[in-house]
Short mmCIF file of C-alpha atoms in Angstrom, two decimals:
data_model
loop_
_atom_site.label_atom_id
_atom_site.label_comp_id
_atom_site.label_asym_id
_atom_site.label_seq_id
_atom_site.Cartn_x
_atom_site.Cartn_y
_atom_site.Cartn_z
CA UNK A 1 -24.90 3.54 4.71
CA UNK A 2 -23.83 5.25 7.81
CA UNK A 3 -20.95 7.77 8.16
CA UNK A 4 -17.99 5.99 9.85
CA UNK A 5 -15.75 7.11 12.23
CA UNK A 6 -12.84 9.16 10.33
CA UNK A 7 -10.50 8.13 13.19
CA UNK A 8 -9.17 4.61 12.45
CA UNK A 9 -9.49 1.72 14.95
CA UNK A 10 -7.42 1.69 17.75
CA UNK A 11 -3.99 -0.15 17.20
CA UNK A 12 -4.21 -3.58 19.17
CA UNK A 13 -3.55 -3.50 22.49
CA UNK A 14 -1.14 -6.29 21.97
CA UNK A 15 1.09 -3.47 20.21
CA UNK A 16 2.44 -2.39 23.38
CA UNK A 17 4.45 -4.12 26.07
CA UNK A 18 4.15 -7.26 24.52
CA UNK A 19 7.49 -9.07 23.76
CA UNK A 20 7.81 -10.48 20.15
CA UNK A 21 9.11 -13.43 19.55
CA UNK A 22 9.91 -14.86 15.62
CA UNK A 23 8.28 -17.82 14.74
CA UNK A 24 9.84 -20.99 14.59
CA UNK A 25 10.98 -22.30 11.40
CA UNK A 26 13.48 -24.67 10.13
CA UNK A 27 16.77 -22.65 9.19
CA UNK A 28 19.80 -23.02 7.68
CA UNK A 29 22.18 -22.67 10.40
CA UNK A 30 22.69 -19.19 10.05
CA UNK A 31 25.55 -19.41 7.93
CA UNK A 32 27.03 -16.14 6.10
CA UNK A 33 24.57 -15.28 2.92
CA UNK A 34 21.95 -17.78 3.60
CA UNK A 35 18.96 -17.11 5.47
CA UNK A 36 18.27 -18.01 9.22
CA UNK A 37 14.47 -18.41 8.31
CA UNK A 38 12.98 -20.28 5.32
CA UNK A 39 9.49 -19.81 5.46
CA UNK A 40 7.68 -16.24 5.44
CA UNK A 41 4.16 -16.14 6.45
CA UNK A 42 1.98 -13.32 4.66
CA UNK A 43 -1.17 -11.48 3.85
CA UNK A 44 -2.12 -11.25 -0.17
CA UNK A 45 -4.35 -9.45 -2.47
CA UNK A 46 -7.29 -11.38 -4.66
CA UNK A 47 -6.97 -11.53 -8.36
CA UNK A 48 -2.89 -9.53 -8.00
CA UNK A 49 0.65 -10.80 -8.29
CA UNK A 50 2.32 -9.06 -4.87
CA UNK A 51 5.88 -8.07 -4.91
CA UNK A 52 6.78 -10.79 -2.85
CA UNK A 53 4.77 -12.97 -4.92
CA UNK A 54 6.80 -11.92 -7.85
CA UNK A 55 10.02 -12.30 -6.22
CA UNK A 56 9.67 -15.89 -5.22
CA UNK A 57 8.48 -17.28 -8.34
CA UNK A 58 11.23 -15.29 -10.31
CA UNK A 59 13.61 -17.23 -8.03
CA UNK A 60 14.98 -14.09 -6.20
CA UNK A 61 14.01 -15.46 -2.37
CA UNK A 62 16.30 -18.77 -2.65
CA UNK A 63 15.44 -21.18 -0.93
CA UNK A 64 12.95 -18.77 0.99
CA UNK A 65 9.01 -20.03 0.95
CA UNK A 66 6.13 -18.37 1.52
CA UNK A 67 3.07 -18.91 3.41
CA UNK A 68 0.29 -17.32 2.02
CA UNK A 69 -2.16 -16.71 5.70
CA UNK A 70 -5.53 -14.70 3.78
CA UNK A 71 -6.19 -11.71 2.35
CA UNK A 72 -6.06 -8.39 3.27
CA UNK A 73 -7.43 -5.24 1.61
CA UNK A 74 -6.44 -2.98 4.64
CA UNK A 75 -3.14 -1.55 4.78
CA UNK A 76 -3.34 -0.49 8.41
CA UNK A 77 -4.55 -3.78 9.29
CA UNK A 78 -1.56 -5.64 7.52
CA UNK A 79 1.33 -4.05 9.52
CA UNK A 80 -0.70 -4.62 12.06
CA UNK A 81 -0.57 -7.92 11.30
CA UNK A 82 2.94 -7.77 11.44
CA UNK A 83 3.63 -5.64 14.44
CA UNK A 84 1.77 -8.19 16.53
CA UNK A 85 3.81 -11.35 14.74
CA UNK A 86 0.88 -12.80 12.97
CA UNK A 87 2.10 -12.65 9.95
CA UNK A 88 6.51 -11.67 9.09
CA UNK A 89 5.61 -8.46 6.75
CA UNK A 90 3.13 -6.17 5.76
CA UNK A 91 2.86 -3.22 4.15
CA UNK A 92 0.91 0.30 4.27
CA UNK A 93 0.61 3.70 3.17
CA UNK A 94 3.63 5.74 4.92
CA UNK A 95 1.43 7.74 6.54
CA UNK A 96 0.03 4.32 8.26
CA UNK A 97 3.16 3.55 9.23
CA UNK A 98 4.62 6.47 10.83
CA UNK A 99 1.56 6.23 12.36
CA UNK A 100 1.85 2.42 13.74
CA UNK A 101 5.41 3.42 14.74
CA UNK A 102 4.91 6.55 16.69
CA UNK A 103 2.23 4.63 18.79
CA UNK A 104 5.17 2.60 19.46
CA UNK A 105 4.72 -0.86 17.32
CA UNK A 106 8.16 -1.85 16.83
CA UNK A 107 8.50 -2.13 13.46
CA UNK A 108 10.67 -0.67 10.91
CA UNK A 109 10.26 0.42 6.93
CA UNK A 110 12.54 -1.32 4.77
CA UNK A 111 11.34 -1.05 0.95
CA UNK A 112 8.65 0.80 -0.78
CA UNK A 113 5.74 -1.65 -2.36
CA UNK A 114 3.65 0.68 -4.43
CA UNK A 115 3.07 4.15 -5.69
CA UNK A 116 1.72 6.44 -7.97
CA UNK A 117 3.30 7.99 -11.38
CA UNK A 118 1.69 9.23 -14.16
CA UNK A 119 0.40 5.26 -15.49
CA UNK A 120 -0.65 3.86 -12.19
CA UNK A 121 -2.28 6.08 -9.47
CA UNK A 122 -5.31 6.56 -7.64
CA UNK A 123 -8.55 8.23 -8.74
CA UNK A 124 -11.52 9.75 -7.18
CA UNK A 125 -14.57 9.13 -9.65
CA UNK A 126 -17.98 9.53 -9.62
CA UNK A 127 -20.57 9.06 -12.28
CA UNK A 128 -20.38 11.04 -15.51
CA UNK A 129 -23.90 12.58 -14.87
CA UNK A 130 -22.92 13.18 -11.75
CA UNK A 131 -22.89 17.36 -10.69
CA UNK A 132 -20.06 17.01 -8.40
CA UNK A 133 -17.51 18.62 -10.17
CA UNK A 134 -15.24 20.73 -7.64
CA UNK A 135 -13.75 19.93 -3.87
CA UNK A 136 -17.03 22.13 -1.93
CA UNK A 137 -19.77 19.64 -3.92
CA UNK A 138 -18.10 16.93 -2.31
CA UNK A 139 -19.18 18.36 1.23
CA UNK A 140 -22.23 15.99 2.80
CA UNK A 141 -21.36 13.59 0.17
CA UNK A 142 -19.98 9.80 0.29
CA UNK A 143 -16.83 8.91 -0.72
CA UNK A 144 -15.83 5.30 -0.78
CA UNK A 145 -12.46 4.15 0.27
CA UNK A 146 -10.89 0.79 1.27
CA UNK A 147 -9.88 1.71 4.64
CA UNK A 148 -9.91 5.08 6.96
CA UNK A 149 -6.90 6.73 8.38
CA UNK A 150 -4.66 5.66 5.34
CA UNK A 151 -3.47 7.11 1.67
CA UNK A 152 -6.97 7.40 0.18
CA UNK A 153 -7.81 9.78 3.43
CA UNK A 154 -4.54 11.19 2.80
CA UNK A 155 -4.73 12.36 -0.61
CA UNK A 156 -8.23 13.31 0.02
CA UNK A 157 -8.23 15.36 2.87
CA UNK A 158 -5.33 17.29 1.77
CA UNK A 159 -6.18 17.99 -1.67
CA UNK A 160 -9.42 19.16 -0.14
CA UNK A 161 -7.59 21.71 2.38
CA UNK A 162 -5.22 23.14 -0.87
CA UNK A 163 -8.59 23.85 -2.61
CA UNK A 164 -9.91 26.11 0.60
CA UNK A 165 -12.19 24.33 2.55
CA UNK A 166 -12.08 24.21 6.25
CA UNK A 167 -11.75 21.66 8.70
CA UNK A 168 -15.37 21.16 9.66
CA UNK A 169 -15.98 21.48 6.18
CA UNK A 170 -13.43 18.72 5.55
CA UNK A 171 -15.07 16.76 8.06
CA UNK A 172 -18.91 16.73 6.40
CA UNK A 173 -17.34 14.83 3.94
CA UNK A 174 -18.32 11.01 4.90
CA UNK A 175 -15.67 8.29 4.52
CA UNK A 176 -17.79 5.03 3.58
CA UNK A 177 -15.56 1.73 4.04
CA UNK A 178 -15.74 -0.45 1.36
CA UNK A 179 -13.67 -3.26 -0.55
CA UNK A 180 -12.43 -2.17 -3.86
CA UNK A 181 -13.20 -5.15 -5.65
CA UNK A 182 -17.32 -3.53 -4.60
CA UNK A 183 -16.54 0.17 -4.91
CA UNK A 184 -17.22 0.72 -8.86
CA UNK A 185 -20.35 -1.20 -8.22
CA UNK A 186 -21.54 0.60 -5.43
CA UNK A 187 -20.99 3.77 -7.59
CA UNK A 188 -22.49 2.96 -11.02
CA UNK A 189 -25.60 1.99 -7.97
CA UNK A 190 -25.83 5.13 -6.37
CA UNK A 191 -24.71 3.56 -2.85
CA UNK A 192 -21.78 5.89 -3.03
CA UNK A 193 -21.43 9.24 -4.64
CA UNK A 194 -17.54 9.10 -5.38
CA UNK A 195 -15.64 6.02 -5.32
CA UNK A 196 -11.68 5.77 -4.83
CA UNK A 197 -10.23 3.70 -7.20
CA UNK A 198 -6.46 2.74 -8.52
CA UNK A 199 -4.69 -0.19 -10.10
CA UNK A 200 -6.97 -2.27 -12.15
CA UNK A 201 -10.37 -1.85 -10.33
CA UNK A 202 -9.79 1.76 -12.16
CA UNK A 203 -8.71 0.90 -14.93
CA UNK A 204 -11.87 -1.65 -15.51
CA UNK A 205 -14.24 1.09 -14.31
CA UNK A 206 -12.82 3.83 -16.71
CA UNK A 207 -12.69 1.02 -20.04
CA UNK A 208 -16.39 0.24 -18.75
CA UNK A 209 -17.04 3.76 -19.07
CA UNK A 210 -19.70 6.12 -17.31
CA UNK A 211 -17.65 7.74 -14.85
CA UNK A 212 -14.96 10.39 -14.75
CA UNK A 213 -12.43 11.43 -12.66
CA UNK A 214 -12.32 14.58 -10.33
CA UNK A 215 -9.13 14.10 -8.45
CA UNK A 216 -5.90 12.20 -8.88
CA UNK A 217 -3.49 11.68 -6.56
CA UNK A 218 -0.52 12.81 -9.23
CA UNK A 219 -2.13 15.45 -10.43
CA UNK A 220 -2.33 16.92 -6.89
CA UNK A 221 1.11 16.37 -5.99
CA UNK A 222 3.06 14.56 -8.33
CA UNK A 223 4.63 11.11 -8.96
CA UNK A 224 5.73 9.73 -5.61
CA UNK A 225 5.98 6.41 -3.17
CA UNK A 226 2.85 5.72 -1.62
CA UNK A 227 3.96 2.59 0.59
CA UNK A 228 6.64 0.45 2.31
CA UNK A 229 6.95 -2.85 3.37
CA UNK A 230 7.61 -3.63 7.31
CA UNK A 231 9.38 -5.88 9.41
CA UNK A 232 9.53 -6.50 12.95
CA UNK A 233 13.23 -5.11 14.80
CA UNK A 234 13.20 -8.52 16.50
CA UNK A 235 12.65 -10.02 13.17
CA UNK A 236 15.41 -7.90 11.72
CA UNK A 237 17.77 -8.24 14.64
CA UNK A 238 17.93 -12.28 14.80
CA UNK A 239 17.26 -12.87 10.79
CA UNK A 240 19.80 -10.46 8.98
CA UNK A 241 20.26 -12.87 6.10
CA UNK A 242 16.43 -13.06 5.70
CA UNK A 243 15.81 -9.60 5.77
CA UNK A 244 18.79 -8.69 3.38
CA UNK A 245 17.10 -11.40 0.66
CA UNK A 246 13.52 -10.65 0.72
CA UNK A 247 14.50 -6.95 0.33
CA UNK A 248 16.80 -7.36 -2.13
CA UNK A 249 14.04 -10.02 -3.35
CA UNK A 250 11.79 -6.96 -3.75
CA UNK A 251 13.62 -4.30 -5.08
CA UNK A 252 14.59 -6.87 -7.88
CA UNK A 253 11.41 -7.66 -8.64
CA UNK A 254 10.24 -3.77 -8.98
CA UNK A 255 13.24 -3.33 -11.35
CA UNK A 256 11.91 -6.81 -13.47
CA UNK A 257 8.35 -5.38 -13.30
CA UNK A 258 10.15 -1.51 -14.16
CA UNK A 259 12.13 -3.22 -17.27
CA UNK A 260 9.91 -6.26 -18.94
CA UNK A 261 7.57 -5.38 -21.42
CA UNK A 262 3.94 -5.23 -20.28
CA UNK A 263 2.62 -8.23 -22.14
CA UNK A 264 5.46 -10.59 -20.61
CA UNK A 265 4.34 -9.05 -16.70
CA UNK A 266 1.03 -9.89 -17.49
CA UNK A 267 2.10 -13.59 -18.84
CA UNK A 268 3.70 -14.07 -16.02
CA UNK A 269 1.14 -12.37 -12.97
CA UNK A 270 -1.43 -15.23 -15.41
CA UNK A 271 0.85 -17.78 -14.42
CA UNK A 272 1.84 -17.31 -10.95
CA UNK A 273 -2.53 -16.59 -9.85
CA UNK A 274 -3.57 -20.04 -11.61
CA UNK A 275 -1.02 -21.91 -10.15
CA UNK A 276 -1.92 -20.84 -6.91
CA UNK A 277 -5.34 -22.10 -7.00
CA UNK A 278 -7.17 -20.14 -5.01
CA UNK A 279 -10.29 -19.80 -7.82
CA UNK A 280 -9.53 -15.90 -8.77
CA UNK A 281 -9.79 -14.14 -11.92
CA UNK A 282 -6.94 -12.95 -14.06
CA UNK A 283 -9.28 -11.28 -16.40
CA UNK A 284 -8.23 -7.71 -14.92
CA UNK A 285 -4.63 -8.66 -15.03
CA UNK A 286 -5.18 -7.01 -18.63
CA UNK A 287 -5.57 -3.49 -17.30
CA UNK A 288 -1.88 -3.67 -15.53
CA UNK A 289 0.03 -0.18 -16.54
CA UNK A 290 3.09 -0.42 -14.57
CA UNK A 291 4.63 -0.87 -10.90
CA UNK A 292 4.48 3.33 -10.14
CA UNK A 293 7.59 2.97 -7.81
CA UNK A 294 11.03 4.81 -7.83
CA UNK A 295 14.40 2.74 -8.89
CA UNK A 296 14.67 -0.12 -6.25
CA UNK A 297 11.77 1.04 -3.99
CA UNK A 298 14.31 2.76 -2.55
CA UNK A 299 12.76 4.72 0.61
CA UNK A 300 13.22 8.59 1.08
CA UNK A 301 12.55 11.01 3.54
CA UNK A 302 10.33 12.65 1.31
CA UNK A 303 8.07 9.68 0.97
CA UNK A 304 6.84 10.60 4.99
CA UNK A 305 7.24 14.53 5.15
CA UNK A 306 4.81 14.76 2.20
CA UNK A 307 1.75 13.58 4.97
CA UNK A 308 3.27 15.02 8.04
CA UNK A 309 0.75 18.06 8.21
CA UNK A 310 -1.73 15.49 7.62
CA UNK A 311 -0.43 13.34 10.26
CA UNK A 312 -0.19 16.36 12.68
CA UNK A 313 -3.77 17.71 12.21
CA UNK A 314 -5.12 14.04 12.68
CA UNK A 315 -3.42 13.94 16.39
CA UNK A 316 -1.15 11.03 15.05
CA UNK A 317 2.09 12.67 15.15
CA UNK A 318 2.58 15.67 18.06
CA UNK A 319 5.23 18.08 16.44
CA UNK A 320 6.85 18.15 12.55
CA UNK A 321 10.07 17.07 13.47
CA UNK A 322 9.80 12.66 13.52
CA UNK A 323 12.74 10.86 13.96
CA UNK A 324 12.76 9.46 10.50
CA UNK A 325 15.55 7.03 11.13
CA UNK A 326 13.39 5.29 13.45
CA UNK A 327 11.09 4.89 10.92
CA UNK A 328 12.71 3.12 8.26
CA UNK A 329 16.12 1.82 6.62
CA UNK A 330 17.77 1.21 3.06
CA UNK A 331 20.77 -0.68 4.79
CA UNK A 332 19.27 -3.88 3.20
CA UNK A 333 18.67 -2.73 -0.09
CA UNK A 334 21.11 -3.46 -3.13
CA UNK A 335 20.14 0.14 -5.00
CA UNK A 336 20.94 1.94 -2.05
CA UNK A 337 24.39 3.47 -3.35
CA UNK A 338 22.87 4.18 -6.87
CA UNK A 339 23.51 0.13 -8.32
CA UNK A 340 21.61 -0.94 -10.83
#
């Protein structure tokens, strides 16, 4: 495999100057607490139950549908997705997002999807007769992770400055692109000589057995948010209603997925990927731990300051000090003033 590029694509040109406009959908008059928009068009995730996935078969969108466009296993590329009105949400790293934003897609932040706590989080392994044991073996070496310029970068290229090594040391190390649904394969193969790995493609590689980990994510720096959903500002602006249900949609479902026992999540993530019939396997479903987000996926300002050297040293910010209210909002979330 060759060494990508560790700069991530540029953002579509369509990002800038172009004027959104929402798609047209039936509605429902726009009358106070129901939602100007019935039908959300998104981006999923083979063989996983999404949030949003959740919250509509739970019952928490109303009368809310959505329209399930592909799949994506890019972050960057699903907010793109959004930005450019192809799809109504998508979510990213926060790091990707600040990111999007600064370059001036106008989108905004508006509840966190995933994260990482001390059940669910992301791993770097390699094989267990592997020598790489420490961050400088990992120089010249390939590391493979679903997309570049996101969380698995992230965690990776700052766990690998705390530990000493230098930029151009930093940059030896080569960043192979590769779905994570291939990654423990291309491992256990020898294609790659440390994959990235979280949720259950981890957790089937580990029961499997034969590798070990040399990194985690909260073991570097502790439990935290690793990703919000966006929406458009024009979206937000002419669908209030909408916006305030699927959030509300979402942060109820965390707190379901937060408070059900594991077996009944897993029952139910069965049930919602058969009846979708899209011929995917639920085998994996087994290895779910838990949904590794705060209480609501309420968003903090901690969530983006924890990558802004990161961001900085990558040219995608230009100074530490990013208008974070620009970047995202709990004004549609029903945890925001400590509910429950």
């Amino acid at each position: 495999m060759t060494k990508p590029l560790r700069k991530s694509l540029p953002l579509i040109a369509a990002l800038l100057g172009v004027a959104l406009s929402g798609c047209a959908s039936a509605t429902a008059g726009g009358a106070p607490g129901q939602p100007e928009k019935l039908e959300l068009r998104y981006q999923g995730s083979a063989n996983s139950v999404s949030l949003p996935e959740l919250a509509a078969d739970l019952g928490y969108f109303g009368p809310i549908k959505l329209k399930w466009v592909g799949n994506t296993i890019s972050g960057p590329q699903d907010i793109q997705s959004a930005a450019t009105d192809q799809t109504d949400f998508g979510g990213a790293f926060t790091g990707a997002v600040v990111k999007l934003i600064e370059a001036g897609a106008p989108v905004k932040a508006v509840v966190n999807y995933y994260g990482t706590d001390e059940k669910t989080f992301l791993g770097y392994y390699v094989r267990a007769d592997s020598p790489i044991r420490t961050a400088r073996d990992l120089i010249g070496k390939k590391v493979g992770v679903n997309t570049v310029g996101a969380n698995l970068e992230a965690v990776l290229d700052t766990w690998l400055k705390q530990q000493g090594l230098s930029d151009a040391e930093i940059k030896q190390v080569q960043l192979v692109v590769i779905p994570p649904v291939n990654a423990e394969q291309a491992l256990r193969n020898g294609q790659l000589d440390v994959a990235a790995l979280q949720g259950i493609w981890q957790d089937h590689a580990v029961a499997t057995g034969g590798v070990r980990s040399v990194l985690s994510d909260v073991q570097a720096f502790g439990p935290y948010n690793g990703g919000p959903y966006v929406l458009r500002n024009d979206f937000i602006k002419k669908y209030p209603e909408t916006t305030k249900i699927f959030v509300s949609g979402v942060a109820r479902a965390i707190e379901w997925e937060r408070t059900t026992p594991r077996e009944e999540v897993i029952a139910r993530f069965t049930k919602i990927i058969q009846a979708r019939g899209r011929n995917e396997d639920t085998s994996t479903l087994k290895y779910w731990k838990s949904v590794g987000i705060t209480h609501g996926g309420l968003i903090s300002d901690k969530d983006f300051t924890l990558w802004t050297p990161w961001l900085k040293q990558q040219g995608f910010i230009k100074n530490d000090n990013v208008d974070l209210s620009k970047i995202y909002t709990n004004e549609f979330n029903p945890f925001r003033d400590g509910a429950k």
